[in-house]
Tab-separated table of N, CA, C and O in Angstrom:
chain	number	residue	atom	x	y	z
A	18	UNK	N	-6.213	76.786	-20.131
A	18	UNK	CA	-6.088	76.215	-18.850
A	18	UNK	C	-5.565	74.782	-18.962
A	18	UNK	O	-6.037	74.041	-19.795
A	19	UNK	N	-4.628	74.432	-18.152
A	19	UNK	CA	-4.047	73.093	-18.179
A	19	UNK	C	-4.754	72.187	-17.188
A	19	UNK	O	-5.047	72.563	-16.076
A	20	UNK	N	-4.974	70.966	-17.671
A	20	UNK	CA	-5.591	69.981	-16.778
A	20	UNK	C	-4.515	69.346	-15.911
A	20	UNK	O	-3.441	69.016	-16.385
A	21	UNK	N	-4.819	69.247	-14.678
A	21	UNK	CA	-3.862	68.645	-13.766
A	21	UNK	C	-4.184	67.167	-13.592
A	21	UNK	O	-5.332	66.791	-13.457
A	22	UNK	N	-3.134	66.420	-13.591
A	22	UNK	CA	-3.293	64.985	-13.343
A	22	UNK	C	-2.939	64.731	-11.888
A	22	UNK	O	-1.873	65.089	-11.421
A	23	UNK	N	-3.848	64.077	-11.268
A	23	UNK	CA	-3.604	63.732	-9.880
A	23	UNK	C	-3.207	62.259	-9.812
A	23	UNK	O	-3.987	61.384	-10.146
A	24	UNK	N	-2.020	62.003	-9.426
A	24	UNK	CA	-1.545	60.632	-9.269
A	24	UNK	C	-1.807	60.211	-7.829
A	24	UNK	O	-1.253	60.787	-6.902
A	25	UNK	N	-2.690	59.242	-7.712
A	25	UNK	CA	-2.974	58.750	-6.361
A	25	UNK	C	-2.134	57.504	-6.131
A	25	UNK	O	-2.304	56.487	-6.781
A	26	UNK	N	-1.240	57.581	-5.210
A	26	UNK	CA	-0.368	56.446	-4.877
A	26	UNK	C	-0.711	56.000	-3.470
A	26	UNK	O	-0.294	56.603	-2.496
A	27	UNK	N	-1.518	54.965	-3.395
A	27	UNK	CA	-1.922	54.474	-2.082
A	27	UNK	C	-1.072	53.282	-1.632
A	27	UNK	O	-1.389	52.620	-0.653
A	28	UNK	N	-0.026	52.957	-2.348
A	28	UNK	CA	0.885	51.897	-1.941
A	28	UNK	C	0.506	50.515	-2.442
A	28	UNK	O	1.218	49.558	-2.203
A	29	UNK	N	-0.584	50.386	-3.119
A	29	UNK	CA	-1.018	49.081	-3.618
A	29	UNK	C	-0.729	49.017	-5.117
A	29	UNK	O	-1.260	49.788	-5.883
A	30	UNK	N	0.132	48.072	-5.489
A	30	UNK	CA	0.528	47.960	-6.882
A	30	UNK	C	0.213	46.592	-7.461
A	30	UNK	O	0.836	46.162	-8.397
A	31	UNK	N	-0.660	45.850	-6.892
A	31	UNK	CA	-0.960	44.528	-7.415
A	31	UNK	C	-1.673	43.677	-6.382
A	31	UNK	O	-2.180	44.173	-5.386
A	32	UNK	N	-1.656	42.411	-6.640
A	32	UNK	CA	-2.335	41.466	-5.772
A	32	UNK	C	-1.350	40.976	-4.717
A	32	UNK	O	-0.207	40.637	-5.028
A	33	UNK	N	-1.806	40.904	-3.491
A	33	UNK	CA	-0.974	40.402	-2.402
A	33	UNK	C	-0.963	38.875	-2.470
A	33	UNK	O	-1.981	38.220	-2.286
A	34	UNK	N	0.207	38.293	-2.737
A	34	UNK	CA	0.328	36.846	-2.911
A	34	UNK	C	0.696	36.106	-1.626
A	34	UNK	O	0.726	34.873	-1.614
A	35	UNK	N	0.949	36.807	-0.562
A	35	UNK	CA	1.372	36.152	0.675
A	35	UNK	C	0.356	35.141	1.201
A	35	UNK	O	0.734	34.018	1.552
A	36	UNK	N	-0.943	35.442	1.261
A	36	UNK	CA	-1.887	34.429	1.746
A	36	UNK	C	-1.948	33.195	0.833
A	36	UNK	O	-2.057	32.070	1.314
A	37	UNK	N	-1.847	33.408	-0.466
A	37	UNK	CA	-1.876	32.278	-1.380
A	37	UNK	C	-0.626	31.406	-1.212
A	37	UNK	O	-0.704	30.177	-1.218
A	38	UNK	N	0.522	32.027	-1.018
A	38	UNK	CA	1.754	31.265	-0.815
A	38	UNK	C	1.703	30.476	0.496
A	38	UNK	O	2.175	29.340	0.556
A	39	UNK	N	1.121	31.063	1.528
A	39	UNK	CA	0.953	30.331	2.785
A	39	UNK	C	0.070	29.113	2.585
A	39	UNK	O	0.361	28.028	3.094
A	40	UNK	N	-1.005	29.284	1.851
A	40	UNK	CA	-1.930	28.184	1.592
A	40	UNK	C	-1.239	27.074	0.795
A	40	UNK	O	-1.361	25.889	1.126
A	41	UNK	N	-0.493	27.422	-0.223
A	41	UNK	CA	0.207	26.434	-1.047
A	41	UNK	C	1.268	25.707	-0.212
A	41	UNK	O	1.434	24.488	-0.323
A	42	UNK	N	1.960	26.411	0.640
A	42	UNK	CA	2.955	25.784	1.510
A	42	UNK	C	2.291	24.789	2.465
A	42	UNK	O	2.795	23.685	2.670
A	43	UNK	N	1.149	25.159	3.018
A	43	UNK	CA	0.421	24.237	3.895
A	43	UNK	C	-0.034	22.994	3.139
A	43	UNK	O	0.032	21.887	3.669
A	44	UNK	N	-0.504	23.152	1.914
A	44	UNK	CA	-0.895	21.997	1.105
A	44	UNK	C	0.299	21.095	0.826
A	44	UNK	O	0.194	19.869	0.896
A	45	UNK	N	1.434	21.684	0.521
A	45	UNK	CA	2.642	20.906	0.254
A	45	UNK	C	3.047	20.088	1.477
A	45	UNK	O	3.331	18.892	1.368
A	46	UNK	N	3.035	20.699	2.634
A	46	UNK	CA	3.375	19.982	3.862
A	46	UNK	C	2.379	18.858	4.112
A	46	UNK	O	2.756	17.745	4.466
A	47	UNK	N	1.095	19.127	3.904
A	47	UNK	CA	0.060	18.113	4.094
A	47	UNK	C	0.301	16.910	3.192
A	47	UNK	O	0.266	15.762	3.642
A	48	UNK	N	0.576	17.117	1.918
A	48	UNK	CA	0.773	16.009	0.992
A	48	UNK	C	2.078	15.249	1.275
A	48	UNK	O	2.140	14.045	1.082
A	49	UNK	N	3.100	15.925	1.735
A	49	UNK	CA	4.339	15.239	2.105
A	49	UNK	C	4.090	14.304	3.286
A	49	UNK	O	4.541	13.161	3.298
A	50	UNK	N	3.336	14.772	4.265
A	50	UNK	CA	3.040	13.937	5.428
A	50	UNK	C	2.171	12.755	5.037
A	50	UNK	O	2.413	11.619	5.457
A	51	UNK	N	1.160	12.973	4.223
A	51	UNK	CA	0.244	11.902	3.830
A	51	UNK	C	0.969	10.821	3.028
A	51	UNK	O	0.731	9.633	3.227
A	52	UNK	N	1.856	11.187	2.130
A	52	UNK	CA	2.530	10.190	1.301
A	52	UNK	C	3.562	9.382	2.068
A	52	UNK	O	3.995	8.339	1.592
A	53	UNK	N	3.937	9.821	3.263
A	53	UNK	CA	4.918	9.059	4.026
A	53	UNK	C	4.287	7.967	4.875
A	53	UNK	O	4.994	7.210	5.517
A	54	UNK	N	2.952	7.888	4.900
A	54	UNK	CA	2.292	6.835	5.678
A	54	UNK	C	2.464	5.484	5.018
A	54	UNK	O	2.869	5.370	3.873
A	55	UNK	N	2.124	4.448	5.768
A	55	UNK	CA	2.256	3.075	5.300
A	55	UNK	C	1.324	2.831	4.120
A	55	UNK	O	0.170	3.228	4.134
A	56	UNK	N	1.853	2.164	3.127
A	56	UNK	CA	1.033	1.780	1.991
A	56	UNK	C	0.254	0.524	2.361
A	56	UNK	O	0.762	-0.360	3.026
A	57	UNK	N	-0.964	0.440	1.903
A	57	UNK	CA	-1.804	-0.704	2.197
A	57	UNK	C	-1.652	-1.768	1.126
A	57	UNK	O	-1.343	-1.471	-0.024
A	58	UNK	N	-1.888	-3.017	1.511
A	58	UNK	CA	-1.792	-4.114	0.550
A	58	UNK	C	-2.951	-4.069	-0.432
A	58	UNK	O	-2.813	-4.477	-1.572
A	59	UNK	N	-4.103	-3.589	-0.013
A	59	UNK	CA	-5.223	-3.434	-0.933
A	59	UNK	C	-6.351	-4.420	-0.724
A	59	UNK	O	-7.415	-4.242	-1.295
A	60	UNK	N	-6.176	-5.451	0.072
A	60	UNK	CA	-7.239	-6.418	0.332
A	60	UNK	C	-7.261	-6.750	1.817
A	60	UNK	O	-6.277	-6.578	2.519
A	61	UNK	N	-8.386	-7.250	2.264
A	61	UNK	CA	-8.522	-7.663	3.663
A	61	UNK	C	-8.336	-9.170	3.737
A	61	UNK	O	-8.892	-9.902	2.935
A	62	UNK	N	-7.522	-9.602	4.677
A	62	UNK	CA	-7.275	-11.031	4.861
A	62	UNK	C	-7.622	-11.416	6.288
A	62	UNK	O	-7.569	-10.592	7.209
A	63	UNK	N	-7.980	-12.673	6.483
A	63	UNK	CA	-8.276	-13.219	7.804
A	63	UNK	C	-7.011	-13.901	8.311
A	63	UNK	O	-6.677	-15.001	7.879
A	64	UNK	N	-6.299	-13.232	9.220
A	64	UNK	CA	-5.011	-13.740	9.694
A	64	UNK	C	-5.201	-14.874	10.691
A	64	UNK	O	-6.204	-14.953	11.384
A	65	UNK	N	-4.205	-15.714	10.759
A	65	UNK	CA	-4.211	-16.851	11.678
A	65	UNK	C	-3.901	-16.383	13.092
A	65	UNK	O	-3.145	-15.431	13.289
A	66	UNK	N	-4.455	-17.057	14.078
A	66	UNK	CA	-4.181	-16.786	15.487
A	66	UNK	C	-2.823	-17.376	15.855
A	66	UNK	O	-2.490	-18.475	15.425
A	67	UNK	N	-2.034	-16.658	16.635
A	67	UNK	CA	-0.735	-17.165	17.087
A	67	UNK	C	-0.550	-16.830	18.560
A	67	UNK	O	-0.652	-15.679	18.954
A	68	UNK	N	-0.276	-17.837	19.356
A	68	UNK	CA	-0.091	-17.642	20.798
A	68	UNK	C	1.229	-16.949	21.112
A	68	UNK	O	1.345	-16.244	22.097
A	69	UNK	N	2.237	-17.149	20.292
A	69	UNK	CA	3.563	-16.584	20.564
A	69	UNK	C	3.864	-15.357	19.715
A	69	UNK	O	5.014	-15.008	19.518
A	70	UNK	N	2.827	-14.706	19.222
A	70	UNK	CA	3.029	-13.535	18.362
A	70	UNK	C	3.701	-12.416	19.147
A	70	UNK	O	3.419	-12.193	20.318
A	71	UNK	N	4.625	-11.737	18.474
A	71	UNK	CA	5.310	-10.591	19.060
A	71	UNK	C	4.858	-9.338	18.340
A	71	UNK	O	4.711	-9.332	17.123
A	72	UNK	N	4.685	-8.281	19.096
A	72	UNK	CA	4.280	-7.014	18.505
A	72	UNK	C	5.525	-6.258	18.057
A	72	UNK	O	6.473	-6.092	18.824
A	73	UNK	N	5.521	-5.838	16.819
A	73	UNK	CA	6.622	-5.045	16.276
A	73	UNK	C	6.037	-3.813	15.608
A	73	UNK	O	4.862	-3.763	15.291
A	74	UNK	N	6.892	-2.848	15.381
A	74	UNK	CA	6.454	-1.702	14.594
A	74	UNK	C	6.085	-2.212	13.214
A	74	UNK	O	6.752	-3.068	12.659
A	75	UNK	N	5.002	-1.723	12.687
A	75	UNK	CA	4.524	-2.256	11.416
A	75	UNK	C	5.516	-1.976	10.297
A	75	UNK	O	6.230	-0.988	10.314
A	76	UNK	N	5.534	-2.877	9.330
A	76	UNK	CA	6.424	-2.720	8.194
A	76	UNK	C	5.873	-1.707	7.212
A	76	UNK	O	4.702	-1.352	7.243
A	77	UNK	N	6.722	-1.260	6.349
A	77	UNK	CA	6.319	-0.259	5.382
A	77	UNK	C	5.873	-0.858	4.060
A	77	UNK	O	5.194	-0.207	3.293
A	78	UNK	N	6.272	-2.081	3.786
A	78	UNK	CA	5.880	-2.740	2.539
A	78	UNK	C	4.984	-3.908	2.918
A	78	UNK	O	5.420	-4.848	3.567
A	79	UNK	N	3.717	-3.824	2.540
A	79	UNK	CA	2.755	-4.864	2.886
A	79	UNK	C	2.417	-5.686	1.657
A	79	UNK	O	2.142	-5.135	0.590
A	80	UNK	N	2.433	-7.003	1.827
A	80	UNK	CA	2.086	-7.926	0.748
A	80	UNK	C	1.006	-8.847	1.286
A	80	UNK	O	1.200	-9.496	2.318
A	81	UNK	N	-0.129	-8.910	0.609
A	81	UNK	CA	-1.240	-9.750	1.048
A	81	UNK	C	-1.341	-10.983	0.159
A	81	UNK	O	-1.186	-10.902	-1.058
A	82	UNK	N	-1.610	-12.135	0.801
A	82	UNK	CA	-1.845	-13.387	0.076
A	82	UNK	C	-3.274	-13.810	0.393
A	82	UNK	O	-3.615	-14.054	1.554
A	83	UNK	N	-4.117	-13.883	-0.630
A	83	UNK	CA	-5.524	-14.220	-0.452
A	83	UNK	C	-5.721	-15.733	-0.448
A	83	UNK	O	-4.850	-16.487	-0.881
A	84	UNK	N	-6.880	-16.209	-0.001
A	84	UNK	CA	-7.135	-17.656	0.048
A	84	UNK	C	-7.075	-18.331	-1.315
A	84	UNK	O	-6.713	-19.493	-1.425
A	85	UNK	N	-7.409	-17.590	-2.377
A	85	UNK	CA	-7.386	-18.174	-3.720
A	85	UNK	C	-6.003	-18.111	-4.371
A	85	UNK	O	-5.848	-18.456	-5.531
A	86	UNK	N	-4.983	-17.667	-3.646
A	86	UNK	CA	-3.618	-17.629	-4.162
A	86	UNK	C	-3.204	-16.316	-4.783
A	86	UNK	O	-2.061	-16.167	-5.208
A	87	UNK	N	-4.102	-15.341	-4.831
A	87	UNK	CA	-3.746	-14.035	-5.392
A	87	UNK	C	-2.797	-13.311	-4.445
A	87	UNK	O	-2.921	-13.405	-3.224
A	88	UNK	N	-1.859	-12.590	-5.028
A	88	UNK	CA	-0.907	-11.782	-4.258
A	88	UNK	C	-1.181	-10.321	-4.585
A	88	UNK	O	-1.262	-9.946	-5.759
A	89	UNK	N	-1.325	-9.503	-3.544
A	89	UNK	CA	-1.647	-8.086	-3.705
A	89	UNK	C	-0.578	-7.229	-3.049
A	89	UNK	O	-0.133	-7.510	-1.940
A	90	UNK	N	-0.169	-6.188	-3.768
A	90	UNK	CA	0.750	-5.173	-3.250
A	90	UNK	C	0.266	-3.812	-3.708
A	90	UNK	O	-0.105	-3.647	-4.874
A	91	UNK	N	0.307	-2.871	-2.817
A	91	UNK	CA	-0.011	-1.487	-3.161
A	91	UNK	C	-1.359	-1.371	-3.867
A	91	UNK	O	-1.503	-0.703	-4.892
A	92	UNK	N	-2.353	-2.111	-3.371
A	92	UNK	CA	-3.737	-2.093	-3.853
A	92	UNK	C	-3.920	-2.619	-5.266
A	92	UNK	O	-4.853	-2.230	-5.968
A	93	UNK	N	-3.025	-3.483	-5.710
A	93	UNK	CA	-3.226	-4.104	-7.020
A	93	UNK	C	-2.699	-5.533	-6.999
A	93	UNK	O	-1.771	-5.865	-6.258
A	94	UNK	N	-3.330	-6.364	-7.806
A	94	UNK	CA	-2.947	-7.767	-7.896
A	94	UNK	C	-1.655	-7.859	-8.699
A	94	UNK	O	-1.511	-7.231	-9.745
A	95	UNK	N	-0.698	-8.668	-8.187
A	95	UNK	CA	0.600	-8.796	-8.848
A	95	UNK	C	0.947	-10.271	-9.019
A	95	UNK	O	0.409	-11.133	-8.334
A	96	UNK	N	1.872	-10.530	-9.935
A	96	UNK	CA	2.376	-11.879	-10.131
A	96	UNK	C	3.668	-12.031	-9.321
A	96	UNK	O	4.227	-11.049	-8.823
A	97	UNK	N	4.165	-13.260	-9.215
A	97	UNK	CA	5.388	-13.501	-8.432
A	97	UNK	C	6.588	-12.698	-8.945
A	97	UNK	O	7.298	-12.088	-8.154
A	98	UNK	N	6.849	-12.667	-10.267
A	98	UNK	CA	7.985	-11.850	-10.721
A	98	UNK	C	7.795	-10.353	-10.429
A	98	UNK	O	8.769	-9.639	-10.176
A	99	UNK	N	6.550	-9.891	-10.442
A	99	UNK	CA	6.297	-8.488	-10.133
A	99	UNK	C	6.581	-8.182	-8.670
A	99	UNK	O	6.967	-7.062	-8.335
A	100	UNK	N	6.383	-9.167	-7.780
A	100	UNK	CA	6.673	-8.970	-6.360
A	100	UNK	C	8.132	-8.584	-6.193
A	100	UNK	O	8.461	-7.604	-5.525
A	101	UNK	N	9.012	-9.336	-6.814
A	101	UNK	CA	10.447	-9.055	-6.695
A	101	UNK	C	10.778	-7.672	-7.237
A	101	UNK	O	11.501	-6.896	-6.598
A	102	UNK	N	10.250	-7.343	-8.420
A	102	UNK	CA	10.551	-6.046	-9.031
A	102	UNK	C	10.040	-4.893	-8.166
A	102	UNK	O	10.749	-3.896	-7.969
A	103	UNK	N	8.823	-5.023	-7.637
A	103	UNK	CA	8.273	-3.958	-6.799
A	103	UNK	C	9.047	-3.817	-5.488
A	103	UNK	O	9.305	-2.704	-5.033
A	104	UNK	N	9.425	-4.946	-4.901
A	104	UNK	CA	10.199	-4.885	-3.659
A	104	UNK	C	11.561	-4.250	-3.912
A	104	UNK	O	12.030	-3.424	-3.126
A	105	UNK	N	12.201	-4.610	-5.013
A	105	UNK	CA	13.496	-4.000	-5.349
A	105	UNK	C	13.367	-2.494	-5.499
A	105	UNK	O	14.195	-1.734	-4.986
A	106	UNK	N	12.325	-2.045	-6.196
A	106	UNK	CA	12.117	-0.609	-6.413
A	106	UNK	C	11.850	0.104	-5.085
A	106	UNK	O	12.456	1.131	-4.785
A	107	UNK	N	10.947	-0.464	-4.271
A	107	UNK	CA	10.621	0.177	-2.994
A	107	UNK	C	11.821	0.164	-2.035
A	107	UNK	O	12.045	1.124	-1.303
A	108	UNK	N	12.584	-0.917	-2.051
A	108	UNK	CA	13.755	-1.020	-1.180
A	108	UNK	C	14.852	-0.040	-1.620
A	108	UNK	O	15.576	0.503	-0.778
A	109	UNK	N	14.974	0.191	-2.916
A	109	UNK	CA	15.967	1.154	-3.406
A	109	UNK	C	15.585	2.575	-2.987
A	109	UNK	O	16.459	3.389	-2.668
A	110	UNK	N	14.274	2.874	-2.972
A	110	UNK	CA	13.819	4.200	-2.583
A	110	UNK	C	13.993	4.430	-1.087
A	110	UNK	O	14.374	5.505	-0.660
A	111	UNK	N	13.689	3.402	-0.287
A	111	UNK	CA	13.769	3.525	1.168
A	111	UNK	C	14.367	2.249	1.741
A	111	UNK	O	13.647	1.317	2.072
A	112	UNK	N	15.686	2.161	1.866
A	112	UNK	CA	16.355	0.925	2.306
A	112	UNK	C	16.000	0.489	3.725
A	112	UNK	O	16.170	-0.672	4.070
A	113	UNK	N	15.504	1.388	4.559
A	113	UNK	CA	15.189	1.015	5.939
A	113	UNK	C	13.829	0.331	6.077
A	113	UNK	O	13.489	-0.169	7.153
A	114	UNK	N	13.047	0.273	5.012
A	114	UNK	CA	11.725	-0.352	5.066
A	114	UNK	C	11.810	-1.851	5.312
A	114	UNK	O	12.754	-2.511	4.905
A	115	UNK	N	10.792	-2.364	5.971
A	115	UNK	CA	10.682	-3.799	6.203
A	115	UNK	C	9.438	-4.322	5.481
A	115	UNK	O	8.577	-3.554	5.091
A	116	UNK	N	9.358	-5.633	5.328
A	116	UNK	CA	8.242	-6.246	4.616
A	116	UNK	C	7.413	-7.058	5.602
A	116	UNK	O	7.954	-7.785	6.430
A	117	UNK	N	6.092	-6.915	5.491
A	117	UNK	CA	5.161	-7.712	6.280
A	117	UNK	C	4.245	-8.438	5.307
A	117	UNK	O	3.649	-7.817	4.428
A	118	UNK	N	4.166	-9.758	5.453
A	118	UNK	CA	3.279	-10.564	4.607
A	118	UNK	C	1.996	-10.813	5.390
A	118	UNK	O	2.025	-11.340	6.506
A	119	UNK	N	0.876	-10.413	4.804
A	119	UNK	CA	-0.439	-10.630	5.389
A	119	UNK	C	-1.058	-11.825	4.678
A	119	UNK	O	-1.688	-11.669	3.648
A	120	UNK	N	-0.855	-13.009	5.223
A	120	UNK	CA	-1.353	-14.225	4.585
A	120	UNK	C	-2.667	-14.625	5.229
A	120	UNK	O	-2.777	-14.695	6.452
A	121	UNK	N	-3.675	-14.874	4.400
A	121	UNK	CA	-4.951	-15.370	4.897
A	121	UNK	C	-4.747	-16.769	5.455
A	121	UNK	O	-3.941	-17.544	4.932
A	122	UNK	N	-5.480	-17.103	6.521
A	122	UNK	CA	-5.271	-18.414	7.139
A	122	UNK	C	-5.722	-19.552	6.237
A	122	UNK	O	-5.300	-20.681	6.416
A	123	UNK	N	-6.520	-19.260	5.200
A	123	UNK	CA	-6.949	-20.291	4.258
A	123	UNK	C	-6.038	-20.375	3.036
A	123	UNK	O	-6.248	-21.205	2.161
A	124	UNK	N	-5.020	-19.515	2.969
A	124	UNK	CA	-4.113	-19.542	1.816
A	124	UNK	C	-3.100	-20.673	1.962
A	124	UNK	O	-2.847	-21.161	3.057
A	125	UNK	N	-2.512	-21.056	0.849
A	125	UNK	CA	-1.520	-22.130	0.859
A	125	UNK	C	-0.176	-21.601	1.363
A	125	UNK	O	0.255	-20.514	0.982
A	126	UNK	N	0.477	-22.406	2.182
A	126	UNK	CA	1.773	-21.980	2.727
A	126	UNK	C	2.840	-21.923	1.637
A	126	UNK	O	3.805	-21.174	1.745
A	127	UNK	N	2.663	-22.709	0.573
A	127	UNK	CA	3.625	-22.693	-0.528
A	127	UNK	C	3.676	-21.345	-1.218
A	127	UNK	O	4.752	-20.872	-1.612
A	128	UNK	N	2.530	-20.710	-1.367
A	128	UNK	CA	2.502	-19.386	-2.011
A	128	UNK	C	3.179	-18.363	-1.109
A	128	UNK	O	3.929	-17.508	-1.579
A	129	UNK	N	2.936	-18.471	0.206
A	129	UNK	CA	3.586	-17.553	1.131
A	129	UNK	C	5.106	-17.747	1.092
A	129	UNK	O	5.864	-16.777	1.125
A	130	UNK	N	5.561	-19.000	0.967
A	130	UNK	CA	7.003	-19.265	0.874
A	130	UNK	C	7.577	-18.675	-0.410
A	130	UNK	O	8.685	-18.124	-0.412
A	131	UNK	N	6.838	-18.775	-1.512
A	131	UNK	CA	7.299	-18.185	-2.769
A	131	UNK	C	7.404	-16.672	-2.648
A	131	UNK	O	8.361	-16.058	-3.151
A	132	UNK	N	6.416	-16.056	-1.991
A	132	UNK	CA	6.453	-14.600	-1.800
A	132	UNK	C	7.672	-14.220	-0.956
A	132	UNK	O	8.382	-13.265	-1.274
A	133	UNK	N	7.935	-14.987	0.101
A	133	UNK	CA	9.107	-14.701	0.939
A	133	UNK	C	10.399	-14.828	0.139
A	133	UNK	O	11.316	-14.014	0.300
A	134	UNK	N	10.476	-15.832	-0.728
A	134	UNK	CA	11.661	-15.982	-1.585
A	134	UNK	C	11.829	-14.779	-2.505
A	134	UNK	O	12.942	-14.277	-2.698
A	135	UNK	N	10.723	-14.307	-3.091
A	135	UNK	CA	10.790	-13.158	-3.996
A	135	UNK	C	11.216	-11.893	-3.242
A	135	UNK	O	11.973	-11.079	-3.759
A	136	UNK	N	10.728	-11.744	-2.005
A	136	UNK	CA	11.096	-10.575	-1.198
A	136	UNK	C	12.590	-10.615	-0.882
A	136	UNK	O	13.288	-9.613	-1.026
A	137	UNK	N	13.076	-11.774	-0.480
A	137	UNK	CA	14.510	-11.880	-0.164
A	137	UNK	C	15.361	-11.694	-1.421
A	137	UNK	O	16.437	-11.112	-1.358
A	138	UNK	N	14.879	-12.190	-2.563
A	138	UNK	CA	15.594	-11.973	-3.824
A	138	UNK	C	15.579	-10.502	-4.212
A	138	UNK	O	16.470	-10.025	-4.905
A	139	UNK	N	14.569	-9.769	-3.732
A	139	UNK	CA	14.482	-8.335	-3.994
A	139	UNK	C	15.386	-7.506	-3.104
A	139	UNK	O	15.451	-6.290	-3.257
A	140	UNK	N	16.074	-8.145	-2.158
A	140	UNK	CA	17.054	-7.428	-1.357
A	140	UNK	C	16.650	-7.145	0.077
A	140	UNK	O	17.394	-6.507	0.815
A	141	UNK	N	15.481	-7.590	0.506
A	141	UNK	CA	15.037	-7.350	1.880
A	141	UNK	C	15.191	-8.636	2.673
A	141	UNK	O	14.621	-9.663	2.322
A	142	UNK	N	15.979	-8.585	3.742
A	142	UNK	CA	16.203	-9.773	4.562
A	142	UNK	C	15.210	-9.885	5.716
A	142	UNK	O	14.943	-10.974	6.202
A	143	UNK	N	14.679	-8.766	6.162
A	143	UNK	CA	13.750	-8.764	7.290
A	143	UNK	C	12.314	-8.892	6.781
A	143	UNK	O	11.728	-7.942	6.294
A	144	UNK	N	11.760	-10.105	6.896
A	144	UNK	CA	10.394	-10.374	6.452
A	144	UNK	C	9.611	-10.891	7.648
A	144	UNK	O	10.047	-11.805	8.344
A	145	UNK	N	8.433	-10.302	7.903
A	145	UNK	CA	7.577	-10.728	8.997
A	145	UNK	C	6.263	-11.232	8.428
A	145	UNK	O	5.844	-10.833	7.354
A	146	UNK	N	5.604	-12.100	9.200
A	146	UNK	CA	4.272	-12.576	8.833
A	146	UNK	C	3.301	-12.060	9.882
A	146	UNK	O	3.510	-12.265	11.077
A	147	UNK	N	2.254	-11.376	9.419
A	147	UNK	CA	1.270	-10.799	10.336
A	147	UNK	C	0.313	-11.886	10.821
A	147	UNK	O	-0.133	-12.724	10.049
A	148	UNK	N	0.023	-11.846	12.131
A	148	UNK	CA	-0.918	-12.779	12.736
A	148	UNK	C	-1.794	-12.025	13.710
A	148	UNK	O	-1.510	-10.877	14.065
A	149	UNK	N	-2.851	-12.689	14.155
A	149	UNK	CA	-3.640	-12.150	15.267
A	149	UNK	C	-2.899	-12.505	16.535
A	149	UNK	O	-2.454	-13.643	16.709
A	150	UNK	N	-2.734	-11.563	17.423
A	150	UNK	CA	-2.024	-11.846	18.672
A	150	UNK	C	-2.903	-12.587	19.654
A	150	UNK	O	-4.119	-12.655	19.514
A	151	UNK	N	-2.285	-13.176	20.645
A	151	UNK	CA	-3.027	-13.858	21.706
A	151	UNK	C	-3.788	-12.813	22.516
A	151	UNK	O	-3.270	-11.772	22.851
A	152	UNK	N	-5.025	-13.130	22.839
A	152	UNK	CA	-5.863	-12.140	23.528
A	152	UNK	C	-6.028	-12.451	24.973
A	152	UNK	O	-5.998	-13.483	25.468
């Protein structure tokens, strides 16, 4: 007597990857959106009050100047030559970006002027200084 082999073909030949691909695509979109947000300077500063302050769309490159003279970009402390190099790199990646300097009201104006010089040397002509607006 011969044994019969019954081949059961129910149409399933492996793992369905469609739900996993949907999930990975959603994660990719999420991370693309998150990375396009404004980068933070990394420190909190107490800005000076200005009666004639104008509201503008926020800049994409933020540079903070602390009261003790430290300069912060992208959540790390940087030196003056590093400011220029970082601005050049960021400006090359996204030429439409603008720079906003967040200077503490107790910081020296000379350091803020040096930062502005480094930013302009890095290729960005549009530099703004953040202030508290008139209330």
